[in-house]
DNA sequence: GTCTATACCGCGATAGAC
DNA sequence: GTCTATCGCGGTATAGAC
């Protein structure tokens, strides 16, 4: 009788190590970028040898993709539940809250900034992932705005997808300048100003109740770390 | 009598080679980033050996800094003359024109996106350069806006520096999404929409002559390539 | 000023013992 | 599942001939 097929059935210990490696790799990629960072260093920081690491993730590229998938799951758990609860212009308040959280998470923001920019190179292993991510985030924000249009809160004829793209761009662009020169760029204040102006421009004038995104929103937004932009549940 | 000191007095030929190397290196850095790119490849593309390259630029880092200084001079020549001629809200038209130019210069845009993001790492050789660049660009745009405030075209009390930072952020953020997914992001249209809305928000209502930034501006703006954001003469 | 040759190192990945 | 040892490659930088 042949031995039972040795499925990669992870026991408790294996999952622990795997997760520790993923977290360490994520931090390393964030500091130095994917290409510049070495497996040996990640392995050492995670407390195992390089060969040991490669037992779990056969190649460096596999490790990167695993890290990105792992981040996906984290964000899906965290943001996926809270973002859809905000519809219409309140999504701007939610995003402002995200910026407020991000300003305390320099490493996470740097991760997304470094990795996403690196991934625009032709043939970069993370390119598809980032493209899909932006597609998803833009759609989520656009959906939230569209429901505002449907309810009459937002002006009819608003191009919600265009606005969503612009909002993501502001977040990303501010992050870059903030990372380069934190003392000169007040990311939270700048995004708040932008969001207020956008709110005023989009709001349907034939309505009242100006719940401007001034950070005084008291809904439960959750303490959701997020990179460049929030991920949303599909 | 001792031989004359052999100053690095570049003759015609030397300058030619140097410039060819700089241009090649700029393109290589733009595609792959600074760290990922190899001197051997740059040397080959520039038509000389690696050792020959290192004769002109002793280390890779020297080469990077030389490339950045070279870009500075180029932009100073090109943008430095045209941007200061636009004051007040017309600076938005000028920036829209820049986006229109950039959309045809994928490689240049990618250069700035990749390099600037890479430079946010601690101790990156280009970090100081990018920080200084953004400081300069923000100040230039803010100055243009401020003169609009002074002339009464723009609302009194406008925080010109904050707006300048935001405008740069929009340009950078749109570039990232556009590079990742050119088919899904119409960078020019998106920036035009943003600029129009910003124009409307900033314009002093106690005035007339709404010269909106719709790209119909007929002033001579010059064909000025520029990266992430325009550089301006001090 | 440019070359060939090479030193030297660190990288990703593999082999095989335990 | 983790280790040590090692391979093979490609990187930056240097030495020295021409």
Short mmCIF file of C-alpha atoms (C1' of nucleotides) in Angstrom, two decimals:
data_model
loop_
_atom_site.label_atom_id
_atom_site.label_comp_id
_atom_site.label_asym_id
_atom_site.label_seq_id
_atom_site.Cartn_x
_atom_site.Cartn_y
_atom_site.Cartn_z
CA UNK A 1 0.00 0.00 0.00
CA UNK A 2 1.51 3.30 -1.10
CA UNK A 3 1.98 6.09 1.37
CA UNK A 4 -0.81 8.59 1.46
CA UNK A 5 -0.33 11.44 -0.98
CA UNK A 6 1.59 14.14 0.81
CA UNK A 7 -0.76 17.01 0.13
CA UNK A 8 0.57 20.39 1.17
CA UNK A 9 -1.72 20.26 4.16
CA UNK A 10 -0.39 22.98 6.42
CA UNK A 11 -0.39 22.20 10.08
CA UNK A 12 -0.46 24.90 12.72
CA UNK A 13 3.28 25.39 12.79
CA UNK A 14 3.59 25.71 9.05
CA UNK A 15 0.96 28.39 8.83
CA UNK A 16 2.69 30.33 11.58
CA UNK A 17 6.03 30.37 9.80
CA UNK A 18 4.41 31.18 6.51
CA UNK A 19 2.63 34.16 7.95
CA UNK A 20 5.76 35.42 9.67
CA UNK A 21 7.62 35.25 6.36
CA UNK A 22 4.83 37.08 4.56
CA UNK A 23 4.81 39.88 7.11
CA UNK A 24 8.59 40.20 7.03
CA UNK A 25 8.68 40.16 3.23
CA UNK A 26 5.98 42.79 3.05
CA UNK A 27 8.03 45.07 5.27
CA UNK A 28 11.19 44.45 3.31
CA UNK A 29 9.54 45.07 -0.06
CA UNK A 30 8.09 48.25 1.34
CA UNK A 31 11.43 49.65 2.39
CA UNK A 32 13.50 48.74 -0.62
CA UNK A 33 11.18 47.63 -3.37
CA UNK A 34 10.86 44.15 -4.78
CA UNK A 35 13.91 43.96 -6.96
CA UNK A 36 16.34 45.64 -4.61
CA UNK A 37 15.48 43.44 -1.68
CA UNK A 38 17.16 40.09 -1.07
CA UNK A 39 15.66 36.79 -0.02
CA UNK A 40 18.52 36.17 2.38
CA UNK A 41 17.68 39.31 4.31
CA UNK A 42 14.00 38.48 4.48
CA UNK A 43 14.77 34.97 5.65
CA UNK A 44 17.13 36.22 8.33
CA UNK A 45 14.61 38.75 9.61
CA UNK A 46 11.96 36.06 9.69
CA UNK A 47 14.25 33.78 11.64
CA UNK A 48 15.02 31.05 9.14
CA UNK A 49 17.54 30.32 6.44
CA UNK A 50 17.20 31.31 2.83
CA UNK A 51 16.73 27.70 1.83
CA UNK A 52 14.07 27.31 4.48
CA UNK A 53 12.20 30.25 3.04
CA UNK A 54 12.40 28.83 -0.45
CA UNK A 55 10.83 25.65 0.80
CA UNK A 56 7.62 27.58 1.41
CA UNK A 57 7.85 29.92 -1.58
CA UNK A 58 9.77 28.29 -4.43
CA UNK A 59 10.83 31.54 -6.09
CA UNK A 60 11.10 35.19 -5.17
CA UNK A 61 8.27 36.00 -7.52
CA UNK A 62 6.07 33.43 -5.83
CA UNK A 63 6.81 35.16 -2.56
CA UNK A 64 5.79 38.55 -3.94
CA UNK A 65 2.54 37.24 -5.34
CA UNK A 66 1.82 35.44 -2.07
CA UNK A 67 2.42 38.68 -0.19
CA UNK A 68 0.03 40.56 -2.43
CA UNK A 69 -2.62 37.88 -2.11
CA UNK A 70 -2.14 37.98 1.65
CA UNK A 71 -2.64 41.75 1.68
CA UNK A 72 -5.77 41.26 -0.40
CA UNK A 73 -7.26 38.98 2.21
CA UNK A 74 -6.35 41.35 5.03
CA UNK A 75 -7.96 44.30 3.31
CA UNK A 76 -10.97 42.34 2.25
CA UNK A 77 -11.53 41.45 5.87
CA UNK A 78 -11.02 44.97 7.08
CA UNK A 79 -12.15 47.43 4.45
CA UNK A 80 -14.51 45.19 2.59
CA UNK A 81 -17.04 45.37 5.36
CA UNK A 82 -16.96 49.11 6.04
CA UNK A 83 -16.67 50.79 2.67
CA UNK A 84 -19.89 49.48 1.15
CA UNK A 85 -21.81 50.87 4.10
CA UNK A 86 -20.93 54.37 2.97
CA UNK A 87 -22.80 55.53 -0.05
CA UNK A 88 -23.00 58.84 -1.81
CA UNK A 89 -20.80 61.67 -0.61
CA UNK A 90 -20.19 60.02 2.74
CA UNK A 91 -17.63 57.91 0.94
CA UNK A 92 -15.44 61.01 1.02
CA UNK A 93 -15.62 61.06 4.79
CA UNK A 94 -14.65 57.43 4.81
CA UNK A 95 -11.65 58.11 2.59
CA UNK A 96 -10.62 61.04 4.75
CA UNK A 97 -10.69 58.70 7.70
CA UNK A 98 -8.46 56.35 5.74
CA UNK A 99 -5.96 59.14 5.14
CA UNK A 100 -5.97 59.90 8.85
CA UNK A 101 -5.13 56.28 9.52
CA UNK A 102 -2.49 56.11 6.82
CA UNK A 103 -0.64 59.11 8.18
CA UNK A 104 0.21 56.93 11.19
CA UNK A 105 1.26 54.00 9.01
CA UNK A 106 4.23 55.33 7.10
CA UNK A 107 5.52 51.87 6.28
CA UNK A 108 2.27 50.68 4.77
CA UNK A 109 1.98 53.78 2.64
CA UNK A 110 5.57 53.47 1.51
CA UNK A 111 4.94 49.87 0.56
CA UNK A 112 2.19 50.75 -1.81
CA UNK A 113 3.96 53.76 -3.21
CA UNK A 114 7.20 51.93 -3.90
CA UNK A 115 5.66 48.70 -5.15
CA UNK A 116 2.97 50.24 -7.31
CA UNK A 117 5.41 52.55 -9.05
CA UNK A 118 7.91 49.76 -9.54
CA UNK A 119 5.19 47.65 -11.06
CA UNK A 120 4.57 49.98 -14.02
CA UNK A 121 7.64 48.51 -15.70
CA UNK A 122 6.90 46.16 -18.54
CA UNK A 123 6.73 42.60 -17.34
CA UNK A 124 6.84 43.36 -13.64
CA UNK A 125 5.33 40.46 -11.70
CA UNK A 126 3.05 42.74 -9.68
CA UNK A 127 1.74 44.76 -12.59
CA UNK A 128 -1.41 42.75 -13.15
CA UNK A 129 -2.14 42.78 -9.46
CA UNK A 130 -1.96 46.57 -9.19
CA UNK A 131 -3.96 47.10 -12.34
CA UNK A 132 -6.68 44.84 -11.01
CA UNK A 133 -6.54 46.55 -7.65
CA UNK A 134 -7.06 49.99 -9.10
CA UNK A 135 -9.83 48.74 -11.29
CA UNK A 136 -11.54 47.33 -8.23
CA UNK A 137 -11.01 50.40 -6.04
CA UNK A 138 -12.18 52.82 -8.71
CA UNK A 139 -15.28 50.74 -9.25
CA UNK A 140 -16.05 50.59 -5.54
CA UNK A 141 -15.75 54.35 -5.08
CA UNK A 142 -17.65 54.97 -8.28
CA UNK A 143 -20.45 52.68 -7.11
CA UNK A 144 -20.73 54.55 -3.85
CA UNK A 145 -20.94 57.85 -5.70
CA UNK A 146 -23.42 56.48 -8.19
CA UNK A 147 -25.81 55.54 -5.45
CA UNK A 148 -25.54 59.18 -4.36
CA UNK A 149 -26.59 60.21 -7.82
CA UNK A 150 -29.47 57.78 -7.72
CA UNK A 151 -30.68 59.13 -4.41
CA UNK A 152 -30.49 62.71 -5.62
CA UNK A 153 -27.74 63.72 -3.20
CA UNK A 154 -25.27 64.18 -6.04
CA UNK A 155 -25.88 66.21 -9.19
CA UNK A 156 -27.32 64.26 -12.06
CA UNK A 157 -24.90 63.73 -14.91
CA UNK A 158 -21.86 63.37 -12.66
CA UNK A 159 -19.25 61.06 -14.15
CA UNK A 160 -18.77 58.94 -11.07
CA UNK A 161 -16.02 56.80 -12.46
CA UNK A 162 -14.00 59.84 -13.45
CA UNK A 163 -14.39 61.35 -10.01
CA UNK A 164 -13.37 58.07 -8.40
CA UNK A 165 -10.21 57.97 -10.48
CA UNK A 166 -9.42 61.53 -9.52
CA UNK A 167 -9.92 60.87 -5.82
CA UNK A 168 -7.55 57.92 -5.95
CA UNK A 169 -5.03 60.07 -7.79
CA UNK A 170 -5.14 62.74 -5.10
CA UNK A 171 -4.56 60.18 -2.38
CA UNK A 172 -1.63 58.62 -4.20
CA UNK A 173 -0.06 61.89 -5.21
CA UNK A 174 -0.29 63.34 -1.73
CA UNK A 175 1.26 60.19 -0.33
CA UNK A 176 4.28 60.55 -2.57
CA UNK A 177 4.93 64.16 -1.63
CA UNK A 178 4.28 63.39 2.01
CA UNK A 179 6.74 60.48 2.04
CA UNK A 180 9.39 62.63 0.43
CA UNK A 181 8.91 65.57 2.78
CA UNK A 182 6.64 64.83 5.74
CA UNK A 183 7.34 68.18 7.36
CA UNK A 184 6.26 70.16 4.32
CA UNK A 185 3.11 68.24 3.39
CA UNK A 186 0.16 67.96 5.76
CA UNK A 187 -1.52 65.08 4.01
CA UNK A 188 -4.64 65.01 6.16
CA UNK A 189 -5.34 68.72 5.92
CA UNK A 190 -4.71 68.71 2.20
CA UNK A 191 -7.03 65.82 1.54
CA UNK A 192 -9.68 67.34 3.78
CA UNK A 193 -9.57 70.59 1.80
CA UNK A 194 -9.80 68.68 -1.44
CA UNK A 195 -12.69 66.53 -0.23
CA UNK A 196 -14.63 69.56 0.96
CA UNK A 197 -14.27 71.31 -2.35
CA UNK A 198 -15.24 68.17 -4.21
CA UNK A 199 -18.23 67.68 -1.95
CA UNK A 200 -19.42 71.19 -2.66
CA UNK A 201 -18.96 70.72 -6.39
CA UNK A 202 -20.80 67.41 -6.57
CA UNK A 203 -23.63 68.07 -4.15
CA UNK A 204 -27.00 68.55 -5.75
CA UNK A 205 -27.95 72.18 -5.09
CA UNK A 206 -31.64 71.25 -5.08
CA UNK A 207 -31.20 69.66 -1.71
CA UNK A 208 -30.27 70.45 1.88
CA UNK A 209 -28.42 68.58 4.69
CA UNK A 210 -24.81 69.48 3.89
CA UNK A 211 -22.97 66.68 5.69
CA UNK A 212 -19.56 67.93 4.62
CA UNK A 213 -16.57 65.63 4.98
CA UNK A 214 -14.90 67.45 7.85
CA UNK A 215 -13.87 64.43 9.80
CA UNK A 216 -16.70 64.84 12.25
CA UNK A 217 -18.43 61.87 10.81
CA UNK A 218 -19.25 59.64 13.74
CA UNK A 219 -20.15 56.45 11.99
CA UNK A 220 -18.17 53.33 12.80
CA UNK A 221 -15.48 53.42 10.19
CA UNK A 222 -13.23 50.83 11.75
CA UNK A 223 -9.49 51.15 12.17
CA UNK A 224 -8.62 49.97 8.76
CA UNK A 225 -5.09 50.24 7.56
CA UNK A 226 -4.95 50.62 3.84
CA UNK A 227 -2.32 51.51 1.32
CA UNK A 228 -2.62 53.80 -1.58
CA UNK A 229 -6.32 53.47 -1.63
CA UNK A 230 -8.76 51.26 0.10
CA UNK A 231 -9.67 47.93 -1.26
CA UNK A 232 -13.27 46.99 -1.37
CA UNK A 233 -15.11 43.76 -1.36
CA UNK A 234 -16.37 42.86 -4.80
CA UNK B 1 58.59 72.77 -15.64
CA UNK B 2 55.76 70.52 -14.57
CA UNK B 3 53.13 69.49 -17.02
CA UNK B 4 50.03 71.59 -17.01
CA UNK B 5 47.47 70.37 -14.57
CA UNK B 6 45.19 68.01 -16.39
CA UNK B 7 41.93 69.65 -15.53
CA UNK B 8 38.88 67.72 -16.64
CA UNK B 9 38.51 70.13 -19.50
CA UNK B 10 36.07 68.39 -21.76
CA UNK B 11 36.71 68.71 -25.44
CA UNK B 12 33.98 68.36 -28.02
CA UNK B 13 34.21 64.60 -28.26
CA UNK B 14 34.06 64.08 -24.50
CA UNK B 15 30.96 66.16 -24.12
CA UNK B 16 29.28 64.21 -26.88
CA UNK B 17 29.94 60.85 -25.28
CA UNK B 18 28.96 62.14 -21.87
CA UNK B 19 25.65 63.38 -23.17
CA UNK B 20 24.93 60.16 -25.00
CA UNK B 21 25.57 58.22 -21.81
CA UNK B 22 23.31 60.52 -19.83
CA UNK B 23 20.47 60.14 -22.27
CA UNK B 24 20.85 56.36 -22.38
CA UNK B 25 21.05 56.11 -18.60
CA UNK B 26 17.96 58.25 -18.21
CA UNK B 27 16.03 55.92 -20.47
CA UNK B 28 17.31 52.84 -18.69
CA UNK B 29 16.53 54.19 -15.24
CA UNK B 30 13.08 55.09 -16.47
CA UNK B 31 12.27 51.60 -17.63
CA UNK B 32 13.66 49.60 -14.75
CA UNK B 33 14.42 51.98 -11.93
CA UNK B 34 17.82 52.88 -10.62
CA UNK B 35 18.63 49.82 -8.58
CA UNK B 36 17.35 47.23 -11.00
CA UNK B 37 19.25 48.62 -13.94
CA UNK B 38 22.84 47.62 -14.73
CA UNK B 39 25.77 49.75 -15.82
CA UNK B 40 26.81 47.17 -18.36
CA UNK B 41 23.53 47.50 -20.16
CA UNK B 42 23.63 51.28 -20.16
CA UNK B 43 27.19 51.21 -21.45
CA UNK B 44 26.29 48.79 -24.22
CA UNK B 45 23.31 50.86 -25.29
CA UNK B 46 25.45 53.98 -25.31
CA UNK B 47 28.04 52.23 -27.44
CA UNK B 48 30.95 51.87 -25.07
CA UNK B 49 32.22 49.42 -22.52
CA UNK B 50 31.33 49.41 -18.87
CA UNK B 51 34.83 50.49 -17.95
CA UNK B 52 34.61 53.30 -20.46
CA UNK B 53 31.43 54.52 -18.84
CA UNK B 54 32.98 54.42 -15.41
CA UNK B 55 35.79 56.59 -16.68
CA UNK B 56 33.28 59.43 -17.04
CA UNK B 57 31.11 58.62 -14.03
CA UNK B 58 33.15 56.90 -11.31
CA UNK B 59 30.22 55.16 -9.64
CA UNK B 60 26.65 54.28 -10.48
CA UNK B 61 25.43 56.80 -7.97
CA UNK B 62 27.49 59.53 -9.61
CA UNK B 63 25.82 58.64 -12.86
CA UNK B 64 22.36 58.93 -11.34
CA UNK B 65 23.08 62.32 -9.83
CA UNK B 66 24.59 63.51 -13.10
CA UNK B 67 21.47 62.38 -14.93
CA UNK B 68 19.26 64.29 -12.52
CA UNK B 69 21.37 67.42 -12.81
CA UNK B 70 21.23 67.07 -16.58
CA UNK B 71 17.43 66.83 -16.48
CA UNK B 72 17.39 69.92 -14.30
CA UNK B 73 19.23 71.92 -16.92
CA UNK B 74 16.99 70.67 -19.70
CA UNK B 75 13.84 71.60 -17.86
CA UNK B 76 15.20 74.91 -16.75
CA UNK B 77 15.84 75.73 -20.38
CA UNK B 78 12.47 74.53 -21.56
CA UNK B 79 9.90 75.07 -18.84
CA UNK B 80 11.67 77.80 -16.99
CA UNK B 81 10.89 80.30 -19.68
CA UNK B 82 7.24 79.51 -20.24
CA UNK B 83 5.76 78.82 -16.82
CA UNK B 84 6.46 82.20 -15.25
CA UNK B 85 4.62 83.90 -18.10
CA UNK B 86 1.40 82.32 -16.87
CA UNK B 87 0.04 83.84 -13.72
CA UNK B 88 -3.19 83.34 -11.84
CA UNK B 89 -5.57 80.67 -13.03
CA UNK B 90 -3.97 80.50 -16.45
CA UNK B 91 -1.33 78.35 -14.80
CA UNK B 92 -3.94 75.60 -14.87
CA UNK B 93 -4.16 75.88 -18.63
CA UNK B 94 -0.41 75.64 -18.78
CA UNK B 95 -0.44 72.50 -16.66
CA UNK B 96 -3.19 70.98 -18.77
CA UNK B 97 -1.01 71.60 -21.79
CA UNK B 98 1.79 69.80 -19.97
CA UNK B 99 -0.44 66.79 -19.37
CA UNK B 100 -1.31 66.77 -23.06
CA UNK B 101 2.37 66.67 -23.87
CA UNK B 102 3.13 64.03 -21.27
CA UNK B 103 0.51 61.67 -22.62
CA UNK B 104 2.70 61.36 -25.70
CA UNK B 105 5.84 60.83 -23.66
CA UNK B 106 5.19 57.61 -21.83
CA UNK B 107 8.86 56.98 -21.16
CA UNK B 108 9.45 60.34 -19.56
CA UNK B 109 6.43 59.97 -17.33
CA UNK B 110 7.47 56.48 -16.34
CA UNK B 111 10.91 57.77 -15.48
CA UNK B 112 9.60 60.22 -12.99
CA UNK B 113 7.04 57.84 -11.56
CA UNK B 114 9.49 55.00 -11.04
CA UNK B 115 12.40 57.08 -9.84
CA UNK B 116 10.47 59.37 -7.54
CA UNK B 117 8.73 56.48 -5.81
CA UNK B 118 11.96 54.54 -5.50
CA UNK B 119 13.58 57.57 -3.94
CA UNK B 120 11.29 57.63 -0.91
CA UNK B 121 13.38 54.86 0.61
CA UNK B 122 15.62 55.95 3.42
CA UNK B 123 19.05 56.85 2.14
CA UNK B 124 18.19 56.70 -1.55
CA UNK B 125 20.67 58.80 -3.54
CA UNK B 126 17.92 60.67 -5.39
CA UNK B 127 15.80 61.46 -2.39
CA UNK B 128 17.20 64.93 -1.78
CA UNK B 129 16.87 65.75 -5.42
CA UNK B 130 13.21 64.85 -5.59
CA UNK B 131 12.41 66.61 -2.36
CA UNK B 132 14.06 69.76 -3.65
CA UNK B 133 12.30 69.39 -6.97
CA UNK B 134 8.87 69.21 -5.40
CA UNK B 135 9.64 72.11 -3.14
CA UNK B 136 10.58 74.13 -6.18
CA UNK B 137 7.60 73.10 -8.30
CA UNK B 138 5.09 73.69 -5.52
CA UNK B 139 6.55 77.13 -4.93
CA UNK B 140 6.41 78.01 -8.61
CA UNK B 141 2.77 77.00 -8.97
CA UNK B 142 1.91 78.67 -5.68
CA UNK B 143 3.56 81.89 -6.82
CA UNK B 144 1.56 81.89 -10.01
CA UNK B 145 -1.65 81.40 -8.06
CA UNK B 146 -0.70 84.03 -5.53
CA UNK B 147 -0.35 86.64 -8.21
CA UNK B 148 -3.89 85.71 -9.19
CA UNK B 149 -4.99 86.42 -5.67
CA UNK B 150 -3.16 89.73 -5.73
CA UNK B 151 -4.84 90.74 -8.96
CA UNK B 152 -8.28 89.82 -7.66
CA UNK B 153 -8.82 87.00 -10.13
CA UNK B 154 -8.69 84.40 -7.37
CA UNK B 155 -10.68 84.50 -4.15
CA UNK B 156 -8.94 86.23 -1.28
CA UNK B 157 -7.86 83.86 1.45
CA UNK B 158 -6.98 81.03 -0.91
CA UNK B 159 -4.16 78.86 0.41
CA UNK B 160 -2.11 78.89 -2.75
CA UNK B 161 0.58 76.58 -1.51
CA UNK B 162 -1.97 73.98 -0.49
CA UNK B 163 -3.65 74.16 -3.87
CA UNK B 164 -0.30 73.87 -5.61
CA UNK B 165 0.48 70.73 -3.65
CA UNK B 166 -2.88 69.27 -4.53
CA UNK B 167 -2.48 69.99 -8.23
CA UNK B 168 0.88 68.25 -8.28
CA UNK B 169 -0.68 65.31 -6.47
CA UNK B 170 -3.43 64.99 -9.06
CA UNK B 171 -0.91 65.00 -11.88
CA UNK B 172 1.26 62.37 -10.22
CA UNK B 173 -1.60 60.16 -9.16
CA UNK B 174 -3.20 60.21 -12.59
CA UNK B 175 0.13 59.34 -14.15
CA UNK B 176 0.43 56.23 -12.00
CA UNK B 177 -3.02 54.94 -12.87
CA UNK B 178 -2.51 55.82 -16.50
CA UNK B 179 0.80 53.99 -16.71
CA UNK B 180 -0.74 50.91 -15.14
CA UNK B 181 -3.79 50.91 -17.37
CA UNK B 182 -3.62 53.35 -20.27
CA UNK B 183 -6.82 52.06 -21.80
CA UNK B 184 -8.85 52.66 -18.67
CA UNK B 185 -7.55 56.09 -17.69
CA UNK B 186 -7.92 59.11 -19.96
CA UNK B 187 -5.35 61.26 -18.24
CA UNK B 188 -5.97 64.39 -20.28
CA UNK B 189 -9.73 64.36 -19.89
CA UNK B 190 -9.48 63.64 -16.18
CA UNK B 191 -7.05 66.45 -15.55
CA UNK B 192 -9.15 68.80 -17.64
CA UNK B 193 -12.22 68.02 -15.57
CA UNK B 194 -10.29 68.50 -12.38
CA UNK B 195 -8.78 71.79 -13.55
CA UNK B 196 -12.16 73.13 -14.59
CA UNK B 197 -13.69 72.35 -11.25
CA UNK B 198 -10.72 73.85 -9.44
CA UNK B 199 -10.92 76.94 -11.61
CA UNK B 200 -14.55 77.40 -10.73
CA UNK B 201 -13.87 76.96 -7.05
CA UNK B 202 -10.98 79.38 -6.90
CA UNK B 203 -12.25 82.09 -9.21
CA UNK B 204 -13.33 85.25 -7.50
CA UNK B 205 -17.10 85.48 -8.03
CA UNK B 206 -16.92 89.28 -7.95
CA UNK B 207 -15.39 89.24 -11.38
CA UNK B 208 -16.13 88.29 -14.95
CA UNK B 209 -14.08 86.91 -17.92
CA UNK B 210 -14.20 83.18 -17.19
CA UNK B 211 -11.18 81.96 -19.15
CA UNK B 212 -11.68 78.36 -18.18
CA UNK B 213 -8.87 75.87 -18.69
CA UNK B 214 -10.46 73.95 -21.54
CA UNK B 215 -7.38 73.54 -23.62
CA UNK B 216 -8.45 76.27 -26.02
CA UNK B 217 -5.82 78.54 -24.64
CA UNK B 218 -3.92 79.83 -27.63
CA UNK B 219 -0.90 81.32 -25.94
CA UNK B 220 2.50 80.04 -26.93
CA UNK B 221 3.15 77.38 -24.36
CA UNK B 222 6.04 75.70 -26.06
CA UNK B 223 6.47 71.99 -26.55
CA UNK B 224 7.93 71.28 -23.22
CA UNK B 225 8.35 67.73 -22.11
CA UNK B 226 8.14 67.39 -18.40
CA UNK B 227 7.86 64.59 -15.95
CA UNK B 228 5.64 64.31 -13.00
CA UNK B 229 5.25 67.99 -12.75
CA UNK B 230 6.85 70.91 -14.45
CA UNK B 231 10.00 72.37 -13.17
CA UNK B 232 10.25 76.10 -12.99
CA UNK B 233 13.02 78.56 -13.08
CA UNK B 234 13.80 79.96 -9.65
"C1'" DG C 1 39.98 58.05 -23.36
"C1'" DT C 2 38.80 53.51 -24.20
"C1'" DC C 3 39.62 48.96 -24.01
"C1'" DT C 4 40.17 43.76 -22.01
"C1'" DA C 5 40.57 41.23 -18.09
"C1'" DT C 6 39.46 40.33 -13.67
"C1'" DA C 7 38.66 40.82 -8.67
"C1'" DC C 8 35.13 40.46 -5.58
"C1'" DC C 9 30.69 40.17 -3.84
"C1'" DG C 10 25.83 39.10 -3.33
"C1'" DC C 11 22.13 37.35 -5.64
"C1'" DG C 12 18.49 33.45 -6.58
"C1'" DA C 13 18.16 28.80 -6.72
"C1'" DT C 14 19.46 23.73 -6.04
"C1'" DA C 15 21.27 19.35 -3.76
"C1'" DG C 16 21.30 16.49 -0.23
"C1'" DA C 17 22.00 15.47 4.85
"C1'" DC C 18 19.32 15.38 8.98
"C1'" DG D 1 10.47 21.09 7.29
"C1'" DT D 2 14.81 23.03 8.00
"C1'" DC D 3 19.41 23.07 7.61
"C1'" DT D 4 24.52 23.60 5.37
"C1'" DA D 5 26.95 23.76 1.32
"C1'" DT D 6 27.41 25.08 -3.14
"C1'" DC D 7 26.52 26.26 -7.95
"C1'" DG D 8 26.23 29.73 -11.51
"C1'" DC D 9 25.21 34.14 -12.68
"C1'" DG D 10 25.38 39.01 -12.93
"C1'" DG D 11 26.41 43.04 -10.37
"C1'" DT D 12 29.88 47.10 -9.36
"C1'" DA D 13 34.24 48.47 -9.44
"C1'" DT D 14 39.43 48.21 -10.38
"C1'" DA D 15 44.01 47.31 -12.83
"C1'" DG D 16 46.67 47.97 -16.42
"C1'" DA D 17 47.61 47.66 -21.57
"C1'" DC D 18 47.05 50.47 -25.64
#
